[in-house]
Amino acid sequence: MRKFTALLIAICMLLAANCVRADGERAQIGTDVSGFYSFDIYGVPVTGSVFHSKTVSAVTYWATWSPACVAQLEILQQIADAHPERGVFGLLWVDATSTVEAAREIMEQNGYTFPVFVCDDVWQRVADQSTVIPQSFIVNSEGVIVEVWHAAFSSAEILDERLAFWASDPVAPQPDGDADLNGVIDSADALHVLRCVVGAIVPDEECILHSDMNGNGALDSGDALLILRMVLFG
């Protein structure tokens, strides 16, 4: 019990530290970006109409000076190659170092072919809600942001699963404790539930279906405790 209590206290401390980041996620989700007008790194106009012809799209905000960002490009290219029905876009952070010319060089040297465009006012307002980079946004066919990742994807499979979820009407999952939907059940899932409980983030339907451990139709601290017990005691 002492170990369990200590872990719960640690999770609450992490919860407080993550509130600012969570507020950014909450502000971004639901934003309509269908009205954006920008240019790609070759000077070709790109508008929000690109989303309407795709089942779902991924837009990753990246900078050329960030190794974590550059590593995401290979993942995006894998998605673009495997699923032409989905949109894959890079959103370039532009500064004195992360330039259009530098982005073109990286894309061409690695044979990446998906579009990369620069921020207009619409996308800049979205990106400015968080200081994290890379950021990735899942955008539906109407041009509305439905999910946000303030972190790098570790594999194309994770991004592919999230895009597949939003592109289809999946079978409702059984509660298993995987609140953050990364395929691993650990104390981070209990933290995710607690962040939902205090309103730091807004859980989507899939998160609730995975995390409603006590079956009462809502997320509460009891669900977080049940997940922790499962992690600690199996």
XYZ file of C-alpha atoms in Angstrom, residues 3 28 32 55 57 64 68 77 107 120 124 130 153 159 171 184 198 200 208 214 218 223:
22
model
C 4.286 1.821 -2.734
C -5.875 23.259 -30.491
C -11.025 24.690 -38.018
C -10.075 10.614 -45.559
C -4.619 14.010 -42.708
C 15.237 21.772 -39.696
C 13.638 14.819 -33.413
C 6.900 9.448 -45.854
C 13.546 16.690 -48.372
C 0.183 31.292 -42.441
C 0.620 30.108 -36.632
C 2.363 25.238 -27.392
C 6.053 9.598 -32.947
C 0.679 7.349 -36.364
C -15.457 -1.363 -33.093
C 1.241 0.098 -23.396
C -9.376 17.775 -13.539
C -6.553 19.612 -18.088
C -13.142 6.958 -22.419
C -15.441 0.972 -13.223
C -17.370 8.666 -17.117
C -10.601 4.637 -12.905
